[in-house]
Amino acid sequence: MKLHKDAKNELIKSLPLFVDCTPAEVAEVAALATEIDLSAGRRLATENADGQEFVVIIEGSATVTVGDEVVNTMRSGDFFGEIALLTGEPRTASVVATTPVHALVIEGHAFRRLLEDAPDIRTKVQRAHDERTAT
């Protein structure tokens, strides 16, 4: 299932990181996102590794682990990868697909360049990130 442009924009707009962005800013973010399909069992992120992308799950599910402990299950609309891209620190958890996953991916270099080139978007993303990690 490939998202049409409006659906991709709506999905991006629904994410807490981008909820305060204008329609033009959302379109700018969505233009960077590529849809991919991943098989069950595929490792999407590795704890303590460098973060190379921001991922939004469109369909499917994935398990999040810290060490050997399962800490979350991600489903449609959930996302990960922003912490490593915003802070430059290693991934805080591992993520493995438990079903086939259809996802949006923004490569790290494109995500960082967007935040450098669009300070208004960076401010909104940073504020949303700070609110998410404050608890």
Short mmCIF file of N, CA and C in Angstrom, two decimals, residues 26-98:
data_model
loop_
_atom_site.label_atom_id
_atom_site.label_comp_id
_atom_site.label_asym_id
_atom_site.label_seq_id
_atom_site.Cartn_x
_atom_site.Cartn_y
_atom_site.Cartn_z
N VAL A 26 5.13 20.72 6.90
CA VAL A 26 4.79 19.29 6.85
C VAL A 26 5.12 18.74 5.46
N ALA A 27 4.76 19.48 4.43
CA ALA A 27 5.05 19.03 3.05
C ALA A 27 6.55 18.90 2.83
N GLU A 28 7.32 19.79 3.42
CA GLU A 28 8.79 19.74 3.30
C GLU A 28 9.33 18.47 3.95
N VAL A 29 8.81 18.13 5.12
CA VAL A 29 9.22 16.91 5.81
C VAL A 29 8.78 15.69 5.00
N ALA A 30 7.54 15.67 4.56
CA ALA A 30 7.00 14.52 3.83
C ALA A 30 7.77 14.27 2.54
N ALA A 31 8.25 15.34 1.90
CA ALA A 31 9.00 15.19 0.65
C ALA A 31 10.29 14.40 0.86
N LEU A 32 10.81 14.39 2.07
CA LEU A 32 12.05 13.67 2.37
C LEU A 32 11.82 12.20 2.70
N ALA A 33 10.57 11.85 2.97
CA ALA A 33 10.25 10.50 3.45
C ALA A 33 10.05 9.52 2.30
N THR A 34 10.67 8.37 2.44
CA THR A 34 10.57 7.28 1.47
C THR A 34 9.82 6.13 2.11
N GLU A 35 8.92 5.50 1.36
CA GLU A 35 8.22 4.34 1.87
C GLU A 35 9.04 3.08 1.61
N ILE A 36 9.10 2.21 2.63
CA ILE A 36 9.82 0.95 2.48
C ILE A 36 8.99 -0.19 3.09
N ASP A 37 9.27 -1.40 2.63
CA ASP A 37 8.67 -2.60 3.19
C ASP A 37 9.77 -3.47 3.77
N LEU A 38 9.53 -3.96 4.99
CA LEU A 38 10.52 -4.77 5.70
C LEU A 38 9.87 -6.06 6.16
N SER A 39 10.61 -7.13 6.16
CA SER A 39 10.08 -8.43 6.55
C SER A 39 10.08 -8.60 8.07
N ALA A 40 9.22 -9.49 8.54
CA ALA A 40 9.21 -9.85 9.96
C ALA A 40 10.59 -10.38 10.33
N GLY A 41 11.05 -10.02 11.51
CA GLY A 41 12.37 -10.44 11.97
C GLY A 41 13.48 -9.47 11.62
N ARG A 42 13.19 -8.50 10.78
CA ARG A 42 14.21 -7.52 10.36
C ARG A 42 14.52 -6.56 11.50
N ARG A 43 15.80 -6.36 11.76
CA ARG A 43 16.24 -5.39 12.78
C ARG A 43 16.17 -4.00 12.17
N LEU A 44 15.40 -3.12 12.82
CA LEU A 44 15.22 -1.76 12.33
C LEU A 44 16.16 -0.77 13.01
N ALA A 45 16.59 -1.10 14.21
CA ALA A 45 17.52 -0.25 14.95
C ALA A 45 18.25 -1.13 15.96
N THR A 46 19.49 -0.76 16.25
CA THR A 46 20.30 -1.51 17.20
C THR A 46 20.73 -0.59 18.34
N GLU A 47 20.44 -1.02 19.55
CA GLU A 47 20.81 -0.26 20.74
C GLU A 47 22.31 0.05 20.72
N ASN A 48 22.65 1.27 21.07
CA ASN A 48 24.03 1.77 21.16
C ASN A 48 24.70 2.01 19.81
N ALA A 49 24.01 1.75 18.71
CA ALA A 49 24.57 2.05 17.38
C ALA A 49 24.25 3.50 17.02
N ASP A 50 24.98 4.03 16.04
CA ASP A 50 24.68 5.37 15.55
C ASP A 50 23.32 5.38 14.88
N GLY A 51 22.56 6.44 15.10
CA GLY A 51 21.27 6.59 14.45
C GLY A 51 21.44 7.11 13.03
N GLN A 52 20.88 6.40 12.08
CA GLN A 52 21.05 6.78 10.67
C GLN A 52 19.75 7.18 9.99
N GLU A 53 18.59 7.04 10.71
CA GLU A 53 17.33 7.36 10.09
C GLU A 53 16.24 7.58 11.13
N PHE A 54 15.18 8.24 10.66
CA PHE A 54 13.95 8.44 11.41
C PHE A 54 12.90 7.57 10.75
N VAL A 55 12.18 6.75 11.53
CA VAL A 55 11.26 5.76 10.96
C VAL A 55 9.87 5.95 11.57
N VAL A 56 8.85 5.90 10.71
CA VAL A 56 7.45 5.92 11.13
C VAL A 56 6.81 4.63 10.62
N ILE A 57 6.22 3.87 11.51
CA ILE A 57 5.54 2.64 11.09
C ILE A 57 4.16 3.00 10.54
N ILE A 58 3.91 2.60 9.30
CA ILE A 58 2.61 2.82 8.67
C ILE A 58 1.71 1.62 8.96
N GLU A 59 2.24 0.43 8.73
CA GLU A 59 1.52 -0.82 9.00
C GLU A 59 2.50 -1.82 9.57
N GLY A 60 2.00 -2.69 10.46
CA GLY A 60 2.84 -3.71 11.04
C GLY A 60 3.15 -3.41 12.49
N SER A 61 4.03 -4.23 13.05
CA SER A 61 4.42 -4.02 14.45
C SER A 61 5.89 -4.40 14.64
N ALA A 62 6.45 -3.86 15.70
CA ALA A 62 7.85 -4.10 16.03
C ALA A 62 8.01 -4.08 17.54
N THR A 63 8.97 -4.86 18.02
CA THR A 63 9.27 -4.92 19.44
C THR A 63 10.47 -4.04 19.75
N VAL A 64 10.38 -3.30 20.85
CA VAL A 64 11.46 -2.43 21.30
C VAL A 64 12.09 -3.07 22.53
N THR A 65 13.41 -3.23 22.49
CA THR A 65 14.11 -3.81 23.63
C THR A 65 15.25 -2.90 24.08
N VAL A 66 15.47 -2.92 25.39
CA VAL A 66 16.64 -2.28 25.99
C VAL A 66 17.34 -3.40 26.73
N GLY A 67 18.56 -3.68 26.29
CA GLY A 67 19.23 -4.87 26.81
C GLY A 67 18.44 -6.08 26.34
N ASP A 68 18.10 -6.97 27.26
CA ASP A 68 17.30 -8.15 26.93
C ASP A 68 15.82 -7.97 27.28
N GLU A 69 15.45 -6.77 27.73
CA GLU A 69 14.09 -6.54 28.20
C GLU A 69 13.22 -5.87 27.13
N VAL A 70 12.05 -6.47 26.86
CA VAL A 70 11.08 -5.86 25.96
C VAL A 70 10.43 -4.71 26.71
N VAL A 71 10.52 -3.50 26.14
CA VAL A 71 9.97 -2.32 26.82
C VAL A 71 8.77 -1.71 26.11
N ASN A 72 8.52 -2.13 24.86
CA ASN A 72 7.40 -1.54 24.12
C ASN A 72 7.13 -2.36 22.87
N THR A 73 5.91 -2.22 22.36
CA THR A 73 5.56 -2.73 21.05
C THR A 73 5.10 -1.54 20.22
N MET A 74 5.69 -1.38 19.06
CA MET A 74 5.33 -0.26 18.18
C MET A 74 4.36 -0.76 17.12
N ARG A 75 3.41 0.12 16.78
CA ARG A 75 2.40 -0.19 15.77
C ARG A 75 2.21 1.02 14.86
N SER A 76 1.22 0.93 14.02
CA SER A 76 0.91 1.99 13.07
C SER A 76 0.88 3.36 13.75
N GLY A 77 1.62 4.31 13.19
CA GLY A 77 1.67 5.66 13.72
C GLY A 77 2.80 5.90 14.72
N ASP A 78 3.42 4.83 15.20
CA ASP A 78 4.55 4.99 16.12
C ASP A 78 5.82 5.29 15.32
N PHE A 79 6.78 5.91 15.97
CA PHE A 79 8.01 6.31 15.29
C PHE A 79 9.19 6.20 16.23
N PHE A 80 10.38 6.17 15.63
CA PHE A 80 11.61 6.15 16.42
C PHE A 80 12.75 6.71 15.58
N GLY A 81 13.84 7.02 16.26
CA GLY A 81 15.04 7.47 15.58
C GLY A 81 15.36 8.93 15.77
N GLU A 82 14.38 9.71 16.23
CA GLU A 82 14.61 11.15 16.34
C GLU A 82 15.60 11.50 17.44
N ILE A 83 15.65 10.73 18.51
CA ILE A 83 16.54 11.07 19.63
C ILE A 83 17.99 11.02 19.17
N ALA A 84 18.38 9.93 18.52
CA ALA A 84 19.77 9.81 18.05
C ALA A 84 20.10 10.90 17.02
N LEU A 85 19.13 11.24 16.16
CA LEU A 85 19.39 12.26 15.14
C LEU A 85 19.46 13.66 15.74
N LEU A 86 18.66 13.93 16.74
CA LEU A 86 18.67 15.26 17.37
C LEU A 86 19.87 15.46 18.29
N THR A 87 20.25 14.40 19.02
CA THR A 87 21.30 14.56 20.02
C THR A 87 22.67 14.11 19.55
N GLY A 88 22.72 13.27 18.51
CA GLY A 88 23.99 12.71 18.07
C GLY A 88 24.45 11.55 18.94
N GLU A 89 23.64 11.20 19.93
CA GLU A 89 23.98 10.09 20.80
C GLU A 89 23.53 8.78 20.17
N PRO A 90 24.09 7.65 20.63
CA PRO A 90 23.71 6.35 20.07
C PRO A 90 22.24 6.02 20.33
N ARG A 91 21.73 5.04 19.58
CA ARG A 91 20.35 4.57 19.76
C ARG A 91 20.14 4.13 21.20
N THR A 92 18.98 4.44 21.74
CA THR A 92 18.67 4.10 23.13
C THR A 92 18.03 2.73 23.26
N ALA A 93 17.65 2.10 22.12
CA ALA A 93 16.98 0.80 22.16
C ALA A 93 17.17 0.10 20.82
N SER A 94 16.86 -1.19 20.82
CA SER A 94 16.80 -1.96 19.57
C SER A 94 15.34 -2.10 19.17
N VAL A 95 15.10 -2.17 17.86
CA VAL A 95 13.74 -2.34 17.34
C VAL A 95 13.80 -3.44 16.29
N VAL A 96 12.92 -4.45 16.44
CA VAL A 96 12.86 -5.57 15.51
C VAL A 96 11.41 -5.75 15.05
N ALA A 97 11.21 -5.87 13.75
CA ALA A 97 9.87 -6.09 13.20
C ALA A 97 9.35 -7.45 13.64
N THR A 98 8.13 -7.49 14.17
CA THR A 98 7.51 -8.75 14.57
C THR A 98 6.53 -9.24 13.52
#
